[in-house]
Coordinates of C-alpha atoms and ligand atoms in Angstrom, one line a residue:
M1 CA 0.0 0.0 0.0
A2 CA 1.3 3.5 -0.8
D3 CA 2.4 5.6 2.1
G4 CA -0.2 7.9 3.5
F5 CA -2.9 5.3 3.5
A6 CA -3.8 3.4 6.7
G7 CA -4.1 0.2 4.7
T8 CA -7.3 -1.3 6.0
T9 CA -10.9 -1.1 5.0
L10 CA -13.8 -1.9 7.3
R11 CA -17.0 -3.5 6.1
I12 CA -19.8 -3.5 8.6
N13 CA -23.0 -5.3 7.7
L14 CA -25.7 -3.9 10.0
S15 CA -28.2 -6.6 9.1
N16 CA -26.2 -9.5 10.5
G17 CA -23.6 -7.7 12.6
E18 CA -20.7 -8.9 10.6
I19 CA -17.5 -6.8 10.8
K20 CA -14.8 -7.5 8.2
K21 CA -11.3 -6.0 8.1
L22 CA -9.9 -6.1 4.5
P23 CA -6.8 -4.7 2.9
T24 CA -7.6 -1.4 1.3
D25 CA -7.8 -1.8 -2.5
E26 CA -4.6 0.0 -3.6
K27 CA -5.4 0.0 -7.3
L28 CA -8.8 1.5 -6.7
M29 CA -7.4 4.2 -4.4
R30 CA -4.7 5.0 -6.9
E31 CA -7.3 5.4 -9.7
W32 CA -9.9 7.4 -7.7
Y33 CA -7.7 9.1 -5.1
G34 CA -9.8 8.2 -2.1
G35 CA -12.3 10.7 -0.5
R36 CA -15.1 11.8 -2.8
G37 CA -13.6 9.8 -5.7
I38 CA -13.6 6.4 -4.0
V39 CA -17.0 7.1 -2.4
A40 CA -18.5 7.7 -5.9
K41 CA -16.9 4.5 -7.3
I42 CA -18.1 2.3 -4.4
C43 CA -21.7 3.6 -4.6
Y44 CA -21.6 3.2 -8.4
D45 CA -20.4 -0.3 -8.2
E46 CA -22.3 -1.6 -5.2
V47 CA -25.8 0.0 -5.0
P48 CA -28.3 -1.5 -7.4
R49 CA -29.9 1.1 -9.6
D50 CA -33.4 0.5 -8.3
A51 CA -32.4 0.3 -4.6
D52 CA -34.2 2.5 -2.2
P53 CA -31.7 5.1 -0.8
L54 CA -33.2 4.4 2.6
G55 CA -33.3 0.7 2.2
P56 CA -30.8 -2.1 3.1
L57 CA -29.1 -2.1 -0.3
N58 CA -27.8 1.4 -0.1
V59 CA -24.3 1.8 1.4
L60 CA -23.0 4.5 3.6
V61 CA -19.3 5.1 3.1
M62 CA -17.1 7.1 5.5
T63 CA -13.5 7.8 4.5
S64 CA -10.5 10.0 5.4
G65 CA -8.4 10.9 2.4
I66 CA -4.7 11.3 1.8
L67 CA -4.4 14.7 3.4
S68 CA -6.6 14.0 6.4
G69 CA -4.5 13.9 9.5
A70 CA -1.3 14.6 7.7
F71 CA -0.6 18.1 9.2
T72 CA -1.0 19.8 5.9
P73 CA -3.2 23.0 5.7
G74 CA -6.7 22.1 6.7
G75 CA -6.0 18.4 6.4
S76 CA -9.1 17.6 8.5
K77 CA -12.0 16.4 6.5
V78 CA -14.0 13.2 6.6
E79 CA -16.1 12.3 3.6
F80 CA -19.5 10.6 3.7
G81 CA -21.3 9.2 0.7
S82 CA -24.3 7.1 -0.4
V83 CA -27.1 7.3 -2.9
S84 CA -28.9 10.4 -1.8
P85 CA -32.6 10.1 -0.7
L86 CA -32.9 13.8 -1.5
T87 CA -31.7 13.7 -5.2
N88 CA -31.8 10.0 -6.0
G89 CA -28.3 10.3 -7.4
Q90 CA -24.8 10.0 -6.0
G91 CA -24.7 12.0 -2.8
D92 CA -21.7 13.0 -0.7
S93 CA -20.8 15.6 1.9
N94 CA -17.8 16.2 4.1
M95 CA -17.0 17.9 7.3
G96 CA -14.0 19.2 9.2
G97 CA -13.3 18.8 12.9
H98 CA -11.2 15.9 14.0
L99 CA -13.0 12.7 12.9
G100 CA -11.2 12.2 9.6
P101 CA -7.7 12.2 11.2
A102 CA -9.0 10.0 14.1
L103 CA -10.2 7.4 11.6
K104 CA -6.8 7.3 9.9
F105 CA -5.0 7.2 13.2
A106 CA -7.1 4.2 14.2
G107 CA -5.8 2.5 11.1
F108 CA -8.7 2.7 8.6
D109 CA -9.0 4.4 5.2
L110 CA -12.6 3.4 4.6
V111 CA -15.7 2.2 6.5
I112 CA -18.5 0.8 4.3
F113 CA -21.8 0.3 6.1
S114 CA -24.5 -1.9 4.5
G115 CA -27.8 -3.4 5.6
I116 CA -30.1 -2.2 8.3
S117 CA -29.6 -3.0 12.0
P118 CA -32.6 -4.6 13.7
K119 CA -32.2 -2.1 16.6
P120 CA -30.5 1.3 17.2
V121 CA -26.8 1.0 17.5
Y122 CA -23.6 3.0 17.6
I123 CA -20.3 2.0 16.2
C124 CA -17.3 2.2 18.4
I125 CA -13.8 2.1 16.7
D126 CA -11.1 2.2 19.3
D127 CA -7.9 1.6 17.3
D128 CA -8.1 -2.1 16.2
K129 CA -11.2 -2.9 18.3
V130 CA -14.4 -2.4 16.4
E131 CA -17.8 -3.0 17.9
I132 CA -21.4 -2.5 17.2
R133 CA -23.0 -1.4 20.4
D134 CA -26.6 -0.9 21.7
A135 CA -27.7 2.7 21.3
S136 CA -31.2 2.6 22.8
K137 CA -30.0 5.0 25.5
Y138 CA -29.1 7.6 22.9
W139 CA -31.9 7.1 20.3
G140 CA -34.2 10.1 20.2
M141 CA -31.6 12.5 21.5
G142 CA -30.5 15.7 19.6
S143 CA -27.2 15.5 17.7
L144 CA -25.4 17.9 20.0
D145 CA -26.8 16.4 23.2
C146 CA -25.9 12.9 22.0
E147 CA -22.3 13.9 21.3
H148 CA -22.0 15.4 24.8
L149 CA -23.3 12.2 26.4
L150 CA -21.2 9.9 24.4
K151 CA -18.1 11.9 25.2
Q152 CA -19.1 11.6 28.9
D153 CA -19.6 7.8 28.6
L154 CA -16.6 6.9 26.4
G155 CA -14.1 9.7 27.1
E156 CA -13.2 13.1 25.7
D157 CA -10.6 11.6 23.4
F158 CA -13.2 9.9 21.2
E159 CA -14.2 11.8 18.0
I160 CA -17.9 11.3 17.5
A161 CA -20.4 11.7 14.6
T162 CA -24.1 11.6 15.4
I163 CA -27.5 12.0 13.9
G164 CA -30.5 13.7 15.5
P165 CA -34.2 12.9 15.5
S166 CA -34.4 14.2 12.0
G167 CA -32.1 11.4 10.7
E168 CA -33.8 8.8 12.8
R169 CA -37.1 9.7 11.2
G170 CA -35.9 9.8 7.6
I171 CA -36.3 13.5 7.0
L172 CA -34.6 13.8 3.7
F173 CA -32.3 16.7 4.4
S174 CA -30.8 15.3 7.6
C175 CA -27.1 15.7 8.2
I176 CA -24.4 14.0 10.1
S177 CA -22.9 16.1 12.9
H178 CA -19.5 16.2 14.7
D179 CA -17.5 18.4 17.0
F180 CA -20.6 20.3 18.2
G181 CA -21.2 22.1 15.0
R182 CA -19.4 20.6 12.0
Q183 CA -21.8 18.8 9.6
A184 CA -21.8 16.6 6.6
G185 CA -24.8 18.6 5.7
R186 CA -25.9 18.1 2.1
T187 CA -27.6 15.3 0.2
G188 CA -29.3 13.7 3.2
Q189 CA -26.4 11.5 4.5
G190 CA -28.0 11.7 8.0
A191 CA -31.2 10.1 6.7
V192 CA -29.2 7.2 5.2
M193 CA -27.3 6.8 8.5
G194 CA -30.6 6.8 10.4
S195 CA -32.2 4.3 8.0
K196 CA -29.4 1.9 9.0
K197 CA -30.3 2.6 12.6
I198 CA -26.8 4.0 13.3
K199 CA -27.1 6.7 15.9
A200 CA -23.4 7.5 16.2
I201 CA -19.9 6.6 15.2
A202 CA -17.2 7.0 17.8
V203 CA -13.5 6.8 16.9
R204 CA -10.3 6.9 18.9
G205 CA -7.0 6.4 17.1
N206 CA -3.5 6.4 18.3
K207 CA -1.4 5.1 15.4
A208 CA 0.9 7.0 13.1
I209 CA 0.5 7.6 9.4
K210 CA 3.5 6.7 7.3
V211 CA 4.7 9.6 5.2
H212 CA 6.9 9.0 2.2
N213 CA 9.2 12.0 2.6
L214 CA 8.5 13.5 6.0
E215 CA 11.3 16.0 6.0
A216 CA 10.2 17.5 2.7
L217 CA 6.6 17.5 3.8
Y218 CA 7.5 19.3 7.0
K219 CA 9.4 22.0 5.0
H220 CA 6.6 22.3 2.5
T221 CA 4.0 22.9 5.2
Y222 CA 6.3 25.2 7.2
D223 CA 7.0 27.4 4.2
I224 CA 3.3 27.7 3.5
I225 CA 2.6 28.6 7.2
Q226 CA 5.3 31.3 7.1
R227 CA 4.1 32.7 3.9
T228 CA 0.4 32.9 4.7
K229 CA 0.8 34.4 8.2
E230 CA 1.0 37.9 6.7
H231 CA -1.8 37.3 4.1
P232 CA -4.3 40.2 4.2
N233 CA -7.3 37.8 4.3
M234 CA -6.0 36.1 7.5
E235 CA -7.2 38.6 10.0
P236 CA -10.8 38.9 8.7
W237 CA -11.0 35.2 8.4
Q238 CA -9.9 34.6 11.9
K239 CA -12.2 37.3 13.2
Y240 CA -15.4 36.6 11.3
G241 CA -15.0 33.3 9.5
T242 CA -17.3 33.0 6.5
S243 CA -19.9 35.3 8.1
F244 CA -17.7 38.1 6.6
F245 CA -19.5 37.4 3.3
I246 CA -22.9 38.3 4.5
R247 CA -22.3 42.0 3.9
W248 CA -20.3 41.3 0.8
S249 CA -23.1 39.2 -0.8
N250 CA -25.7 41.8 0.1
D251 CA -23.6 44.7 -1.3
N252 CA -23.1 42.7 -4.5
A253 CA -26.8 41.8 -4.8
V254 CA -26.6 38.1 -4.6
M255 CA -28.1 37.7 -1.1
P256 CA -31.1 35.3 -1.1
T257 CA -33.8 37.4 0.6
R258 CA -37.2 36.1 1.6
N259 CA -37.0 32.9 -0.4
F260 CA -34.9 34.4 -3.2
Q261 CA -37.6 36.9 -4.1
T262 CA -34.9 39.6 -4.1
T263 CA -31.1 39.8 -3.7
W264 CA -30.7 42.6 -1.3
Y265 CA -31.7 42.7 2.4
E266 CA -32.5 46.1 3.9
D267 CA -31.8 45.0 7.5
V268 CA -28.5 43.2 6.8
E269 CA -26.5 45.0 9.5
K270 CA -28.8 43.2 12.1
V271 CA -27.6 39.8 11.0
D272 CA -24.2 40.3 9.5
G273 CA -20.7 39.1 10.6
E274 CA -20.1 42.2 12.7
S275 CA -23.3 41.7 14.7
L276 CA -22.4 38.0 15.2
V277 CA -19.0 38.9 16.6
T278 CA -20.1 41.7 18.8
K279 CA -23.3 40.2 20.1
C280 CA -23.1 36.4 20.1
L281 CA -19.5 35.2 19.8
V282 CA -18.2 33.0 22.6
T283 CA -15.0 31.7 21.1
H284 CA -13.2 30.9 17.9
K285 CA -12.9 27.3 16.7
A286 CA -10.7 25.4 14.3
C287 CA -10.5 22.0 12.7
F288 CA -7.5 19.7 12.9
G289 CA -4.4 21.2 11.2
C290 CA -5.9 24.7 10.7
W291 CA -4.6 28.1 11.7
M292 CA -7.5 30.0 10.1
N293 CA -10.1 29.1 12.7
C294 CA -13.2 30.1 10.7
G295 CA -15.5 28.4 13.3
K296 CA -17.4 30.9 15.5
Y297 CA -18.9 29.3 18.6
S298 CA -21.9 31.5 19.5
K299 CA -24.6 32.0 22.1
A300 CA -28.2 33.1 21.5
V301 CA -30.0 34.9 24.3
I302 CA -33.7 35.5 23.6
E303 CA -36.2 36.6 26.1
G304 CA -38.6 33.7 26.9
K305 CA -36.4 31.0 25.4
K306 CA -33.6 28.9 26.8
T307 CA -30.1 30.2 26.1
V308 CA -28.4 28.0 23.5
F309 CA -25.0 27.6 21.9
A310 CA -24.1 26.7 18.3
E311 CA -21.2 26.8 16.0
G312 CA -21.9 29.4 13.5
P313 CA -23.8 30.7 11.7
E314 CA -21.2 30.5 9.0
Y315 CA -22.1 32.2 5.7
E316 CA -24.5 29.7 4.2
T317 CA -26.6 29.3 7.4
G318 CA -26.4 33.0 8.1
A319 CA -27.7 33.8 4.6
L320 CA -30.3 31.1 4.3
C321 CA -31.6 31.4 7.9
G322 CA -31.1 35.2 8.1
P323 CA -32.2 37.4 5.2
N324 CA -33.8 34.5 3.4
L325 CA -36.2 34.1 6.4
G326 CA -36.4 37.9 6.9
M327 CA -34.8 37.7 10.4
H328 CA -34.0 40.9 12.2
D329 CA -31.9 39.8 15.1
I330 CA -28.6 37.8 15.0
N331 CA -29.6 36.0 18.2
H332 CA -32.5 34.6 16.3
V333 CA -30.3 33.3 13.5
V334 CA -28.0 31.6 16.0
Y335 CA -31.0 30.1 17.7
I336 CA -32.3 28.7 14.4
N337 CA -28.8 27.4 13.7
Y338 CA -28.9 25.6 17.1
L339 CA -32.4 24.1 16.5
L340 CA -31.4 22.7 13.1
D341 CA -28.0 21.4 14.4
N342 CA -29.6 19.6 17.3
Y343 CA -32.5 18.2 15.2
G344 CA -29.7 17.0 12.8
M345 CA -31.0 18.9 9.8
D346 CA -28.9 20.5 7.1
S347 CA -29.1 24.1 8.0
M348 CA -28.8 25.1 4.3
S349 CA -31.7 23.0 3.1
G350 CA -33.5 23.7 6.4
G351 CA -33.3 27.4 5.7
G352 CA -34.5 26.8 2.1
V353 CA -37.4 24.7 3.2
M354 CA -38.6 27.2 5.8
A355 CA -38.3 30.1 3.4
F356 CA -40.4 28.2 0.9
A357 CA -43.0 27.6 3.6
M358 CA -43.0 31.3 4.5
E359 CA -43.6 32.3 0.9
C360 CA -46.4 29.7 0.5
F361 CA -48.0 31.2 3.7
E362 CA -47.6 34.7 2.3
K363 CA -49.3 33.6 -0.9
G364 CA -52.1 31.8 1.0
L365 CA -51.1 28.4 -0.3
I366 CA -50.7 27.1 3.2
T367 CA -52.8 28.6 6.1
E368 CA -53.0 28.8 9.8
K369 CA -55.3 25.8 9.7
D370 CA -52.5 23.7 8.1
L371 CA -50.0 25.1 10.7
E372 CA -52.0 24.0 13.8
G373 CA -53.2 27.5 14.4
H374 CA -49.8 29.1 13.9
T375 CA -48.5 31.4 11.2
M376 CA -45.3 31.2 9.2
K377 CA -44.3 34.8 8.8
W378 CA -41.1 36.4 7.7
G379 CA -38.9 37.1 10.7
S380 CA -40.8 35.2 13.3
I381 CA -38.7 33.0 15.5
D382 CA -41.8 31.5 17.2
D383 CA -43.2 30.5 13.8
V384 CA -39.8 28.9 12.8
E385 CA -39.7 27.0 16.1
H386 CA -43.2 25.6 15.7
F387 CA -42.8 24.8 12.0
L388 CA -39.6 22.8 12.7
D389 CA -41.3 20.9 15.4
M390 CA -44.0 19.9 12.9
V391 CA -41.4 18.8 10.4
V392 CA -39.2 16.8 12.7
N393 CA -42.2 15.0 14.1
R394 CA -43.8 14.7 10.6
R395 CA -47.1 16.2 11.9
G396 CA -49.6 17.3 9.3
I397 CA -48.0 19.2 6.5
G398 CA -44.7 18.9 8.4
D399 CA -44.6 15.5 6.7
W400 CA -44.7 17.2 3.2
F401 CA -41.7 19.5 4.1
A402 CA -39.8 16.5 5.6
G403 CA -39.2 15.5 1.9
G404 CA -37.5 18.9 1.1
T405 CA -38.7 21.7 -1.0
R406 CA -39.3 19.8 -4.2
K407 CA -41.5 17.2 -2.6
A408 CA -43.4 19.8 -0.6
A409 CA -44.1 21.7 -3.9
E410 CA -45.4 18.6 -5.5
K411 CA -47.9 18.3 -2.6
I412 CA -48.9 21.9 -2.4
G413 CA -49.1 22.4 -6.2
K414 CA -50.8 25.7 -7.4
G415 CA -47.7 26.9 -9.2
S416 CA -45.5 26.7 -6.1
E417 CA -42.8 24.8 -8.0
K418 CA -41.8 28.1 -9.6
F419 CA -40.4 29.3 -6.3
A420 CA -39.3 26.0 -4.8
M421 CA -35.6 27.0 -5.0
Q422 CA -33.9 23.7 -5.7
V423 CA -32.3 21.7 -8.5
K424 CA -32.5 17.9 -8.6
G425 CA -34.2 18.1 -5.2
Q426 CA -31.3 19.8 -3.4
E427 CA -32.1 23.3 -2.0
M428 CA -30.0 26.1 -3.4
S429 CA -27.0 27.5 -1.5
G430 CA -26.9 31.1 -0.3
Y431 CA -26.4 32.9 -3.6
D432 CA -29.0 34.1 -6.0
G433 CA -27.8 33.4 -9.6
R434 CA -29.9 35.8 -11.5
W435 CA -27.1 38.4 -11.7
A436 CA -24.4 35.8 -11.4
P437 CA -25.1 33.5 -14.4
G438 CA -22.1 31.3 -13.8
M439 CA -23.4 30.5 -10.3
L440 CA -26.8 29.7 -11.8
L441 CA -25.2 27.3 -14.3
S442 CA -23.2 25.8 -11.4
Y443 CA -26.5 25.0 -9.6
M444 CA -28.1 23.7 -12.7
T445 CA -25.3 21.3 -13.5
A446 CA -24.0 20.2 -10.1
D447 CA -24.1 16.4 -9.7
I448 CA -25.7 16.6 -6.3
G449 CA -28.1 19.5 -7.1
A450 CA -27.9 23.2 -6.3
H451 CA -24.8 23.3 -4.1
H452 CA -22.3 26.1 -4.3
N453 CA -19.3 24.2 -3.3
R454 CA -19.2 22.1 -6.5
S455 CA -18.2 25.3 -8.4
W456 CA -18.4 28.7 -6.7
T457 CA -18.2 31.1 -9.6
I458 CA -19.4 34.3 -7.9
T459 CA -16.1 36.2 -7.9
V460 CA -15.4 35.1 -11.5
D461 CA -18.9 36.3 -12.5
M462 CA -18.1 39.7 -11.0
A463 CA -14.6 39.9 -12.5
E464 CA -15.5 38.8 -16.0
G465 CA -18.9 40.4 -16.4
R466 CA -22.2 39.7 -14.7
E467 CA -24.4 40.6 -17.7
T468 CA -23.0 37.9 -20.0
T469 CA -23.6 34.2 -20.1
E470 CA -20.8 33.8 -22.6
G471 CA -17.8 31.8 -21.4
R472 CA -19.6 30.7 -18.2
A473 CA -19.5 27.0 -19.2
K474 CA -15.7 26.9 -19.3
I475 CA -15.5 28.6 -15.9
V476 CA -18.0 26.2 -14.3
I477 CA -16.2 23.1 -15.7
Y478 CA -12.8 24.3 -14.6
L479 CA -14.1 24.8 -11.1
Q480 CA -16.1 21.5 -11.2
H481 CA -12.7 19.8 -11.8
I482 CA -10.5 21.7 -9.4
R483 CA -12.8 21.7 -6.4
P484 CA -13.5 18.0 -6.2
L485 CA -9.7 17.5 -5.6
F486 CA -10.0 18.9 -2.1
D487 CA -12.9 16.5 -1.4
T488 CA -10.9 13.6 -2.7
W489 CA -7.9 14.5 -0.7
C490 CA -10.1 15.3 2.3
S491 CA -8.7 18.8 2.9
C492 CA -10.3 22.1 3.5
R493 CA -10.3 24.2 0.3
L494 CA -10.5 27.6 2.1
F495 CA -6.8 27.9 2.2
W496 CA -6.8 27.8 -1.5
G497 CA -9.6 30.3 -1.9
E498 CA -8.5 32.7 0.8
L499 CA -4.8 32.4 1.4
D500 CA -3.7 31.6 -2.1
I501 CA -2.2 28.2 -1.5
T502 CA -2.1 26.8 -5.0
P503 CA -3.7 23.5 -6.1
E504 CA -0.1 22.6 -7.3
E505 CA 1.1 23.0 -3.7
Y506 CA -1.6 20.6 -2.4
A507 CA -0.8 18.1 -5.2
E508 CA 2.9 18.4 -4.1
A509 CA 1.9 17.5 -0.5
V510 CA 0.0 14.5 -1.8
N511 CA 3.1 13.3 -3.7
L512 CA 5.4 13.9 -0.7
I513 CA 3.0 11.8 1.5
T514 CA 2.3 9.0 -1.0
G515 CA 5.5 8.8 -3.0
W516 CA 3.4 9.4 -6.2
D517 CA 4.5 11.8 -8.9
D518 CA 1.1 13.1 -10.1
S519 CA 0.9 16.5 -11.8
I520 CA -2.1 18.8 -11.2
D521 CA -3.3 17.9 -14.8
Q522 CA -3.4 14.2 -13.9
A523 CA -5.3 15.1 -10.7
L524 CA -7.8 17.1 -12.7
K525 CA -8.4 14.1 -15.0
V526 CA -9.4 12.1 -11.9
S527 CA -11.9 14.9 -11.1
E528 CA -13.3 14.7 -14.6
K529 CA -13.8 11.0 -14.2
I530 CA -15.6 11.4 -11.0
W531 CA -17.9 14.1 -12.6
N532 CA -18.8 11.8 -15.5
L533 CA -19.2 8.7 -13.3
N534 CA -21.7 10.6 -11.1
R535 CA -23.6 11.8 -14.3
C536 CA -23.8 8.2 -15.6
H537 CA -25.0 7.0 -12.2
Y538 CA -27.7 9.8 -12.0
L539 CA -29.0 9.0 -15.5
E540 CA -29.1 5.3 -14.9
R541 CA -31.1 5.8 -11.7
N542 CA -33.4 8.5 -12.9
K543 CA -34.0 7.1 -16.3
A544 CA -34.2 10.1 -18.5
N545 CA -31.9 12.4 -20.6
G546 CA -29.7 14.6 -18.5
R547 CA -31.1 17.8 -19.8
T548 CA -34.4 17.0 -18.1
F549 CA -32.9 17.5 -14.7
D550 CA -30.7 20.5 -15.3
Y551 CA -33.2 23.4 -15.1
P552 CA -33.5 25.7 -12.2
P553 CA -37.0 26.8 -10.9
A554 CA -38.8 29.2 -13.2
R555 CA -38.3 32.2 -10.8
S556 CA -34.6 32.1 -12.0
W557 CA -35.6 33.4 -15.5
E558 CA -39.2 34.7 -15.1
D559 CA -38.7 37.2 -12.3
K560 CA -36.2 40.0 -12.6
I561 CA -34.6 41.2 -9.4
P562 CA -37.2 43.7 -8.0
N563 CA -35.0 46.1 -5.9
G564 CA -31.6 46.9 -4.5
P565 CA -28.3 47.2 -6.5
G566 CA -29.4 44.4 -8.9
K567 CA -32.8 45.9 -9.7
G568 CA -34.0 44.8 -13.1
K569 CA -31.3 42.3 -13.6
G570 CA -31.9 38.7 -14.6
V571 CA -31.4 36.0 -17.2
S572 CA -33.9 34.8 -19.8
L573 CA -34.9 31.2 -20.5
E574 CA -33.1 31.5 -23.8
Q575 CA -29.9 32.3 -21.9
V576 CA -30.5 29.4 -19.6
E577 CA -30.8 27.1 -22.7
T578 CA -27.7 28.6 -24.3
M579 CA -25.6 28.1 -21.2
L580 CA -26.7 24.4 -21.1
D581 CA -25.8 24.0 -24.8
D582 CA -22.4 25.5 -24.2
Y583 CA -21.8 23.4 -21.1
Y584 CA -22.7 20.1 -22.8
R585 CA -20.5 21.0 -25.8
E586 CA -17.5 21.9 -23.6
R587 CA -17.9 18.7 -21.5
G588 CA -18.2 16.5 -24.6
W589 CA -21.8 15.6 -23.8
D590 CA -24.5 15.5 -26.5
K591 CA -27.4 18.1 -26.7
N592 CA -29.4 16.0 -24.3
G593 CA -26.8 16.3 -21.7
N594 CA -25.6 12.6 -22.0
P595 CA -22.0 11.5 -22.1
S596 CA -21.0 9.7 -25.2
R597 CA -19.1 6.4 -25.5
A598 CA -16.1 8.2 -27.1
L599 CA -15.8 10.5 -24.1
L600 CA -16.2 7.8 -21.5
E601 CA -13.7 5.6 -23.2
D602 CA -11.3 8.5 -23.5
L603 CA -11.5 8.8 -19.7
G604 CA -10.8 5.0 -19.3
M605 CA -14.4 4.3 -18.3
G606 CA -15.6 1.9 -20.9
F607 CA -17.5 0.1 -18.2
A608 CA -19.7 3.2 -17.7
A609 CA -20.4 3.4 -21.4
E610 CA -21.6 -0.2 -21.4
N611 CA -23.9 0.4 -18.4
L612 CA -25.2 3.7 -19.7
G613 CA -25.8 2.2 -23.1
K614 CA -27.8 -0.7 -21.6
A615 CA -29.9 1.9 -19.7
G616 CA -30.6 3.7 -23.0
F617 CA -29.0 7.1 -22.3
L618 CA -25.6 6.9 -23.9
G619 CA -25.0 10.3 -25.7
K620 CA -25.0 10.5 -29.5
P621 CA -21.5 10.7 -31.1
L622 CA -20.5 14.4 -31.4
E623 CA -19.9 16.0 -34.8
G624 CA -16.2 16.5 -35.0
G625 CA -15.5 14.2 -32.0
I626 CA -15.1 15.0 -28.4
P627 CA -13.2 18.2 -27.4
K628 CA -9.6 17.6 -26.4
V629 CA -9.6 20.3 -23.7
R630 CA -12.5 20.0 -21.4
G631 CA -12.2 22.8 -18.9
E632 CA -9.0 21.6 -17.3
K633 CA -6.7 24.1 -19.0
Y634 CA -9.1 27.0 -18.6
K635 CA -8.1 29.3 -15.7
P636 CA -10.4 32.2 -14.9
K637 CA -8.7 35.6 -14.5
A638 CA -10.1 36.0 -11.0
F639 CA -8.0 33.1 -9.7
Ligands
SF4_701 FE1 -12.0 24.1 9.4 FE2 -12.5 26.6 8.8 FE3 -10.0 25.8 9.2 FE4 -11.3 25.0 7.0 S1 -10.7 27.2 7.5 S2 -10.1 23.7 8.3 S3 -13.4 24.8 7.8 S4 -11.7 25.9 10.7

């Protein structure tokens, strides 16, 4: 096994309690790089296309990649993946904290859970000792509360991932939590963990990781630390974390406000980073191997409610549970952050779902009768609290919203799908794409639905022209290839975005750890493979041409921005169609958005061409053949 890997894979069958320790498949790891790449391949290979994401045939994969635990910048992430119950395609999400390194230190690269346990359990990994333990004592507890209790019961040196009541009850936007505020939030990984009746995973590891060239790795990291100490972004990041962007997004008219009705919030100073730091901040927090400490541990004090603590809100939660819900007090945003975290709900999708409910209430599509005598008004913390209680307990129409925005819109009807702000079932992140067309295209084409992290183009949109859709496809593809690398290596990408550590420097660290000699271009090829594999997987499961799934809700092109600095701006349906045409052409997909045999074979994925062909969705051969350069050489000016 190459250096840098722990060498062992755990397979845990919850149905029969079997625990197997197997040598990690080196060939597979070499080809897919671990992390998000290996998760995608395992799900593609092992989950039958008609398997229920919440049934026994889905797998839940947990993995720590090459950089996790290796004392490189932000080498802290743990990746979770399974077929998503929210999107019905490949789902994955990662989180920082300390769990990824702990898993590696315990001696495991991968844990693959299958089956369904007959009773609630938690998994205890204590170096070589692996046990499935009874969790009846913890079942029903909030995610944060359960982590507290397990640490009391097992010891502070265990790193623990939990789900809350939301995951136990199969709410489709449930997350997995760790370190009292880090979440693998997107794609419903918490619902999959709950479906397997796993309440928690506790890991303690004390082994070393073998590094190929330790001296050179030490120097490489030391030089980066010295260089970045003086970076101008360091101070604002350490002070505000990502909440810094609340003001920035508002000033630049991309802030989702009242369910993306507009892009500018008139009361932003009441919920921005400055108000968070001055009114609620308790202490700063960092993940393993991080000197940027973007985590803000905060306290919400609200008259008549218990005082609560939460990590955040970081930008996404702050935007989607602040301006997007019309909140006027940062304490209320922190309180919502706490509720969602303890229920074990993704705070991004949670914000989107609540905003959608508020707009439905405003338009009279749901009423006080539906809400057990309550209202659902913009800015009301009491309404939010009651609504979430309905959702987590699946009471009345709470059950509709437990399926996320798309499923709720199907139940409500009456044109509500126009403002159900999701793509492929995944609620949009905290940026409105009407005056940032690259961002809109990112949402449309992301493999896991409308998630910003797949390709965050906002700064490029601003640098290269927000009015034009021209050239957006290349930018999006470039970012869709570069960003997965951080998820495959299991490293935080914020050092790249904020402190200018280059992808080449990360790739160099990977080589120093493993003994490989991969260029950044080789790494980008792995990214392209992952992207195409997930597309094939999605088409095979959802049984239609890709284009069918790549449209945003109609608000994105029917409604121009009504006020603020972006007043009157927006894209047309024609521009949306053109961006899709450009994107498919640049990717080497046909007009229906399907990958062709020539492309898949060029990527060394003949097996995927066979499967996609059998499913009937192999792309038509392209006139002039597939493009030789597919995004990987294109570097936007803003980077
Ligand atoms: Fe964690 Fe933030 Fe540091 Fe990234 S920058 S490793 S998310 S604390």
